[in-house]
Amino acid sequence: MNRLLLLILLFTAILTSCSDEEPTPDPSPSGHAYTYLALGDSYTIGEGVPASAQWGMQLAELLRAEGVDVANPVTIARTGWTTSDLASAVAAAKLKPEFDMVSLLIGVNNQYRGQSLATYRSELRQLLQTAIRLAKGDASNVLVLSIPDWGATPFARNQNREQIAAEIDAFNAVAREEAANAGVTFVNITPLTREAASDLSYVASDGLHYSGKMYREWALLALPEAKEILK
């Protein structure tokens, strides 16, 4: 009986260890003309929706529908990540700098945790350089999406939504400026996310994240820029 209990405990420990590992990206997709790397947090993995509804997956689908032969994205993202967390995960992944397009959406957790704009600016600047390196060293192959305003979701109903919106705007001003300095494309999705305040079909079941319908809007907004990158 003691031996059986030991085996059960060992098996449980292995499962727990596996669940805590950093996500391992899929190997670079083959069989397509173009490759795509999506970097971010819960908004990139699509917390609360099927993988097919992720905004990056929908972007790839829209591109293929328009004759652009791009693979589904290799994704490095996790709920709760800040710029620092994402940078560590990308470094650990040891990716080759061979992606035709790289998207970056990060910063909401920096704001949520009360981190400074100075910290965000410094770490975002480094992430942008990493994204450019992974995009074959070409800044024109990188897309940066603005930070969504989670204050417009039901989750924030009892919080100071005006303050959240103001802070999100401040973080996005930094993101826009650093994107311009790095020579990468900036796509402003924040106004779309504020529509969640009056249309709950844009919100996932947890009341905080977004539905596939919202991610579709982001993909459509980014589509012209992505087509320009992969022309």
mmCIF file of C-alpha atoms in Angstrom:
data_model
loop_
_atom_site.group_PDB
_atom_site.id
_atom_site.type_symbol
_atom_site.label_atom_id
_atom_site.label_comp_id
_atom_site.label_asym_id
_atom_site.label_seq_id
_atom_site.Cartn_x
_atom_site.Cartn_y
_atom_site.Cartn_z
ATOM 1 C CA MET A 1 0.000 0.000 0.000
ATOM 2 C CA ASN A 2 2.845 2.395 0.838
ATOM 3 C CA ARG A 3 4.441 1.678 -2.516
ATOM 4 C CA LEU A 4 1.177 2.364 -4.337
ATOM 5 C CA LEU A 5 0.758 5.636 -2.481
ATOM 6 C CA LEU A 6 4.321 6.615 -3.394
ATOM 7 C CA LEU A 7 3.625 5.944 -7.082
ATOM 8 C CA ILE A 8 0.443 8.028 -6.968
ATOM 9 C CA LEU A 9 2.272 10.927 -5.344
ATOM 10 C CA LEU A 10 5.100 10.686 -7.878
ATOM 11 C CA PHE A 11 2.643 10.688 -10.801
ATOM 12 C CA THR A 12 0.847 13.726 -9.364
ATOM 13 C CA ALA A 13 4.126 15.572 -8.982
ATOM 14 C CA ILE A 14 5.011 14.890 -12.620
ATOM 15 C CA LEU A 15 1.659 16.252 -13.815
ATOM 16 C CA THR A 16 2.063 19.363 -11.689
ATOM 17 C CA SER A 17 5.573 19.926 -12.993
ATOM 18 C CA CYS A 18 4.405 19.622 -16.593
ATOM 19 C CA SER A 19 1.612 22.124 -16.067
ATOM 20 C CA ASP A 20 4.063 24.721 -14.727
ATOM 21 C CA GLU A 21 6.444 24.532 -17.670
ATOM 22 C CA GLU A 22 6.741 27.423 -20.086
ATOM 23 C CA PRO A 23 4.649 26.885 -23.215
ATOM 24 C CA THR A 24 6.617 25.236 -25.993
ATOM 25 C CA PRO A 25 5.893 26.757 -29.377
ATOM 26 C CA ASP A 26 5.175 24.518 -32.315
ATOM 27 C CA PRO A 27 8.091 24.097 -34.681
ATOM 28 C CA SER A 28 8.156 26.454 -37.638
ATOM 29 C CA PRO A 29 5.271 25.376 -39.880
ATOM 30 C CA SER A 30 6.172 23.860 -43.217
ATOM 31 C CA GLY A 31 4.178 23.630 -46.396
ATOM 32 C CA HIS A 32 3.280 27.328 -46.488
ATOM 33 C CA ALA A 33 4.938 30.228 -48.233
ATOM 34 C CA TYR A 34 4.947 32.418 -45.120
ATOM 35 C CA THR A 35 5.408 31.915 -41.378
ATOM 36 C CA TYR A 36 3.922 33.947 -38.526
ATOM 37 C CA LEU A 37 4.908 34.353 -34.877
ATOM 38 C CA ALA A 38 2.368 35.772 -32.389
ATOM 39 C CA LEU A 39 3.717 37.120 -29.081
ATOM 40 C CA GLY A 40 1.584 38.296 -26.180
ATOM 41 C CA ASP A 41 -0.584 37.416 -23.199
ATOM 42 C CA SER A 42 -4.170 36.245 -22.633
ATOM 43 C CA TYR A 43 -5.420 38.322 -25.545
ATOM 44 C CA THR A 44 -3.133 36.434 -27.912
ATOM 45 C CA ILE A 45 -3.971 32.934 -26.684
ATOM 46 C CA GLY A 46 -7.652 33.903 -26.586
ATOM 47 C CA GLU A 47 -8.447 33.080 -22.968
ATOM 48 C CA GLY A 48 -11.925 31.535 -22.850
ATOM 49 C CA VAL A 49 -12.313 30.814 -26.573
ATOM 50 C CA PRO A 50 -11.270 27.903 -28.825
ATOM 51 C CA ALA A 51 -7.829 28.131 -30.397
ATOM 52 C CA SER A 52 -9.446 28.664 -33.780
ATOM 53 C CA ALA A 53 -10.989 31.912 -32.478
ATOM 54 C CA GLN A 54 -7.685 33.492 -31.416
ATOM 55 C CA TRP A 55 -7.170 36.768 -33.217
ATOM 56 C CA GLY A 56 -3.914 35.550 -34.770
ATOM 57 C CA MET A 57 -5.531 32.349 -36.010
ATOM 58 C CA GLN A 58 -8.354 34.375 -37.519
ATOM 59 C CA LEU A 59 -5.859 36.734 -39.137
ATOM 60 C CA ALA A 60 -4.089 33.791 -40.767
ATOM 61 C CA GLU A 61 -7.453 32.461 -41.954
ATOM 62 C CA LEU A 62 -8.387 35.834 -43.470
ATOM 63 C CA LEU A 63 -5.026 36.087 -45.189
ATOM 64 C CA ARG A 64 -5.378 32.659 -46.756
ATOM 65 C CA ALA A 65 -8.884 33.568 -47.928
ATOM 66 C CA GLU A 66 -7.274 36.457 -49.811
ATOM 67 C CA GLY A 67 -4.655 34.233 -51.403
ATOM 68 C CA VAL A 68 -1.800 34.832 -48.967
ATOM 69 C CA ASP A 69 -0.342 31.419 -48.149
ATOM 70 C CA VAL A 70 0.542 31.918 -44.483
ATOM 71 C CA ALA A 71 0.703 29.215 -41.817
ATOM 72 C CA ASN A 72 -1.204 29.418 -38.547
ATOM 73 C CA PRO A 73 0.836 31.361 -36.009
ATOM 74 C CA VAL A 74 3.472 29.909 -33.756
ATOM 75 C CA THR A 75 2.276 31.418 -30.472
ATOM 76 C CA ILE A 76 4.182 32.383 -27.339
ATOM 77 C CA ALA A 77 1.688 33.823 -24.870
ATOM 78 C CA ARG A 78 0.138 33.156 -21.485
ATOM 79 C CA THR A 79 -2.528 34.735 -19.315
ATOM 80 C CA GLY A 80 -1.076 37.174 -16.791
ATOM 81 C CA TRP A 81 2.195 37.847 -18.573
ATOM 82 C CA THR A 82 3.859 41.246 -18.408
ATOM 83 C CA THR A 83 6.536 42.478 -20.781
ATOM 84 C CA SER A 84 9.174 40.905 -18.525
ATOM 85 C CA ASP A 85 7.427 37.518 -18.497
ATOM 86 C CA LEU A 86 7.087 37.487 -22.261
ATOM 87 C CA ALA A 87 10.721 38.452 -22.779
ATOM 88 C CA SER A 88 11.853 35.563 -20.568
ATOM 89 C CA ALA A 89 9.637 33.070 -22.404
ATOM 90 C CA VAL A 90 10.828 34.185 -25.831
ATOM 91 C CA ALA A 91 14.449 33.890 -24.733
ATOM 92 C CA ALA A 92 13.800 30.394 -23.372
ATOM 93 C CA ALA A 93 12.131 29.301 -26.633
ATOM 94 C CA LYS A 94 15.353 29.876 -28.610
ATOM 95 C CA LEU A 95 13.488 30.585 -31.832
ATOM 96 C CA LYS A 96 15.290 31.002 -35.122
ATOM 97 C CA PRO A 97 15.075 34.491 -36.668
ATOM 98 C CA GLU A 98 13.188 33.318 -39.723
ATOM 99 C CA PHE A 99 9.572 34.461 -39.381
ATOM 100 C CA ASP A 100 7.969 36.397 -42.212
ATOM 101 C CA MET A 101 5.663 38.251 -39.819
ATOM 102 C CA VAL A 102 5.680 38.818 -36.048
ATOM 103 C CA SER A 103 2.850 40.351 -34.015
ATOM 104 C CA LEU A 104 3.200 41.739 -30.510
ATOM 105 C CA LEU A 105 0.385 42.532 -28.066
ATOM 106 C CA ILE A 106 1.539 43.082 -24.485
ATOM 107 C CA GLY A 107 1.159 45.501 -21.598
ATOM 108 C CA VAL A 108 -2.246 45.097 -19.990
ATOM 109 C CA ASN A 109 -0.770 43.215 -17.038
ATOM 110 C CA ASN A 110 1.877 45.900 -16.580
ATOM 111 C CA GLN A 111 -0.980 48.375 -16.159
ATOM 112 C CA TYR A 112 -3.089 46.027 -14.025
ATOM 113 C CA ARG A 113 -0.215 45.425 -11.612
ATOM 114 C CA GLY A 114 0.503 49.121 -11.274
ATOM 115 C CA GLN A 115 3.902 49.002 -12.944
ATOM 116 C CA SER A 116 5.420 52.244 -14.117
ATOM 117 C CA LEU A 117 5.334 53.611 -17.645
ATOM 118 C CA ALA A 118 9.121 53.838 -17.499
ATOM 119 C CA THR A 119 9.410 50.089 -16.876
ATOM 120 C CA TYR A 120 6.949 49.347 -19.643
ATOM 121 C CA ARG A 121 8.802 51.595 -22.078
ATOM 122 C CA SER A 122 12.175 50.019 -21.344
ATOM 123 C CA GLU A 123 10.958 46.423 -21.558
ATOM 124 C CA LEU A 124 8.760 47.052 -24.589
ATOM 125 C CA ARG A 125 11.693 48.622 -26.384
ATOM 126 C CA GLN A 126 13.691 45.440 -25.820
ATOM 127 C CA LEU A 127 10.784 43.243 -26.928
ATOM 128 C CA LEU A 128 10.434 45.243 -30.121
ATOM 129 C CA GLN A 129 14.076 44.644 -30.935
ATOM 130 C CA THR A 130 13.575 40.940 -30.239
ATOM 131 C CA ALA A 131 10.517 40.865 -32.497
ATOM 132 C CA ILE A 132 12.448 42.602 -35.277
ATOM 133 C CA ARG A 133 15.303 40.123 -34.958
ATOM 134 C CA LEU A 134 12.891 37.188 -35.175
ATOM 135 C CA ALA A 135 11.221 38.802 -38.196
ATOM 136 C CA LYS A 136 14.372 38.282 -40.229
ATOM 137 C CA GLY A 137 15.811 41.520 -38.903
ATOM 138 C CA ASP A 138 13.225 43.594 -40.778
ATOM 139 C CA ALA A 139 11.162 46.079 -38.726
ATOM 140 C CA SER A 140 8.586 46.319 -41.509
ATOM 141 C CA ASN A 141 7.650 42.681 -40.806
ATOM 142 C CA VAL A 142 6.422 43.462 -37.273
ATOM 143 C CA LEU A 143 2.885 44.384 -36.156
ATOM 144 C CA VAL A 144 2.185 45.874 -32.724
ATOM 145 C CA LEU A 145 -1.400 45.917 -31.442
ATOM 146 C CA SER A 146 -2.522 48.421 -28.845
ATOM 147 C CA ILE A 147 -3.559 47.340 -25.350
ATOM 148 C CA PRO A 148 -7.288 46.607 -24.921
ATOM 149 C CA ASP A 149 -9.271 48.555 -22.335
ATOM 150 C CA TRP A 150 -10.389 45.864 -19.901
ATOM 151 C CA GLY A 151 -12.181 48.575 -17.916
ATOM 152 C CA ALA A 152 -15.026 48.382 -20.438
ATOM 153 C CA THR A 153 -15.748 44.743 -19.544
ATOM 154 C CA PRO A 154 -18.266 43.509 -16.942
ATOM 155 C CA PHE A 155 -15.335 42.434 -14.747
ATOM 156 C CA ALA A 156 -14.581 46.097 -14.049
ATOM 157 C CA ARG A 157 -18.124 47.173 -13.200
ATOM 158 C CA ASN A 158 -17.171 48.026 -9.602
ATOM 159 C CA GLN A 159 -13.864 49.667 -10.431
ATOM 160 C CA ASN A 160 -12.879 53.142 -11.554
ATOM 161 C CA ARG A 161 -13.355 52.743 -15.274
ATOM 162 C CA GLU A 162 -12.284 56.287 -16.088
ATOM 163 C CA GLN A 163 -8.973 55.764 -14.310
ATOM 164 C CA ILE A 164 -8.412 52.430 -16.052
ATOM 165 C CA ALA A 165 -9.133 54.020 -19.428
ATOM 166 C CA ALA A 166 -6.733 56.886 -18.712
ATOM 167 C CA GLU A 167 -3.965 54.494 -17.683
ATOM 168 C CA ILE A 168 -4.531 52.273 -20.718
ATOM 169 C CA ASP A 169 -4.310 55.361 -22.924
ATOM 170 C CA ALA A 170 -1.024 56.333 -21.265
ATOM 171 C CA PHE A 171 0.450 52.875 -21.825
ATOM 172 C CA ASN A 172 -0.735 52.913 -25.417
ATOM 173 C CA ALA A 173 0.855 56.303 -25.998
ATOM 174 C CA VAL A 174 4.154 54.707 -24.995
ATOM 175 C CA ALA A 175 3.499 51.694 -27.222
ATOM 176 C CA ARG A 176 2.687 53.891 -30.218
ATOM 177 C CA GLU A 177 5.772 56.040 -29.680
ATOM 178 C CA GLU A 178 8.134 53.098 -29.259
ATOM 179 C CA ALA A 179 6.636 51.340 -32.279
ATOM 180 C CA ALA A 180 7.250 54.439 -34.376
ATOM 181 C CA ASN A 181 10.807 54.739 -33.057
ATOM 182 C CA ALA A 182 11.456 51.106 -33.963
ATOM 183 C CA GLY A 183 9.912 51.491 -37.413
ATOM 184 C CA VAL A 184 7.206 48.870 -36.872
ATOM 185 C CA THR A 185 3.488 49.055 -37.683
ATOM 186 C CA PHE A 186 1.067 50.024 -34.918
ATOM 187 C CA VAL A 187 -2.582 48.907 -35.058
ATOM 188 C CA ASN A 188 -4.988 50.651 -32.691
ATOM 189 C CA ILE A 189 -7.592 48.121 -31.514
ATOM 190 C CA THR A 190 -8.421 49.913 -28.243
ATOM 191 C CA PRO A 191 -11.518 51.768 -29.509
ATOM 192 C CA LEU A 192 -12.976 48.428 -30.623
ATOM 193 C CA THR A 193 -12.492 46.962 -27.148
ATOM 194 C CA ARG A 194 -14.442 49.830 -25.593
ATOM 195 C CA GLU A 195 -17.495 48.724 -27.560
ATOM 196 C CA ALA A 196 -17.721 45.800 -25.119
ATOM 197 C CA ALA A 197 -19.297 48.199 -22.638
ATOM 198 C CA SER A 198 -22.481 48.270 -24.724
ATOM 199 C CA ASP A 199 -22.283 44.933 -26.567
ATOM 200 C CA LEU A 200 -21.722 41.840 -24.428
ATOM 201 C CA SER A 201 -21.403 39.644 -27.502
ATOM 202 C CA TYR A 202 -17.836 40.944 -27.625
ATOM 203 C CA VAL A 203 -17.073 39.484 -24.178
ATOM 204 C CA ALA A 204 -16.082 35.928 -23.224
ATOM 205 C CA SER A 205 -17.971 33.980 -20.568
ATOM 206 C CA ASP A 206 -15.553 35.046 -17.803
ATOM 207 C CA GLY A 207 -16.669 38.661 -18.195
ATOM 208 C CA LEU A 208 -13.087 39.863 -18.577
ATOM 209 C CA HIS A 209 -11.648 38.530 -21.802
ATOM 210 C CA TYR A 210 -13.037 38.768 -25.301
ATOM 211 C CA SER A 211 -15.130 36.580 -27.548
ATOM 212 C CA GLY A 212 -14.182 35.269 -30.958
ATOM 213 C CA LYS A 213 -16.368 38.009 -32.410
ATOM 214 C CA MET A 214 -14.125 40.693 -30.925
ATOM 215 C CA TYR A 215 -10.970 38.892 -32.043
ATOM 216 C CA ARG A 216 -12.434 38.810 -35.550
ATOM 217 C CA GLU A 217 -12.675 42.595 -35.453
ATOM 218 C CA TRP A 218 -9.017 42.848 -34.471
ATOM 219 C CA ALA A 219 -7.998 40.487 -37.257
ATOM 220 C CA LEU A 220 -9.972 42.490 -39.815
ATOM 221 C CA LEU A 221 -8.357 45.715 -38.619
ATOM 222 C CA ALA A 222 -4.872 44.205 -38.863
ATOM 223 C CA LEU A 223 -5.537 42.473 -42.193
ATOM 224 C CA PRO A 224 -4.474 45.309 -44.550
ATOM 225 C CA GLU A 225 -1.218 45.787 -42.664
ATOM 226 C CA ALA A 226 -0.533 42.041 -42.633
ATOM 227 C CA LYS A 227 -1.192 41.831 -46.383
ATOM 228 C CA GLU A 228 1.308 44.621 -46.915
ATOM 229 C CA ILE A 229 3.898 42.696 -44.919
ATOM 230 C CA LEU A 230 3.307 39.435 -46.772
ATOM 231 C CA LYS A 231 2.878 40.865 -50.264
#
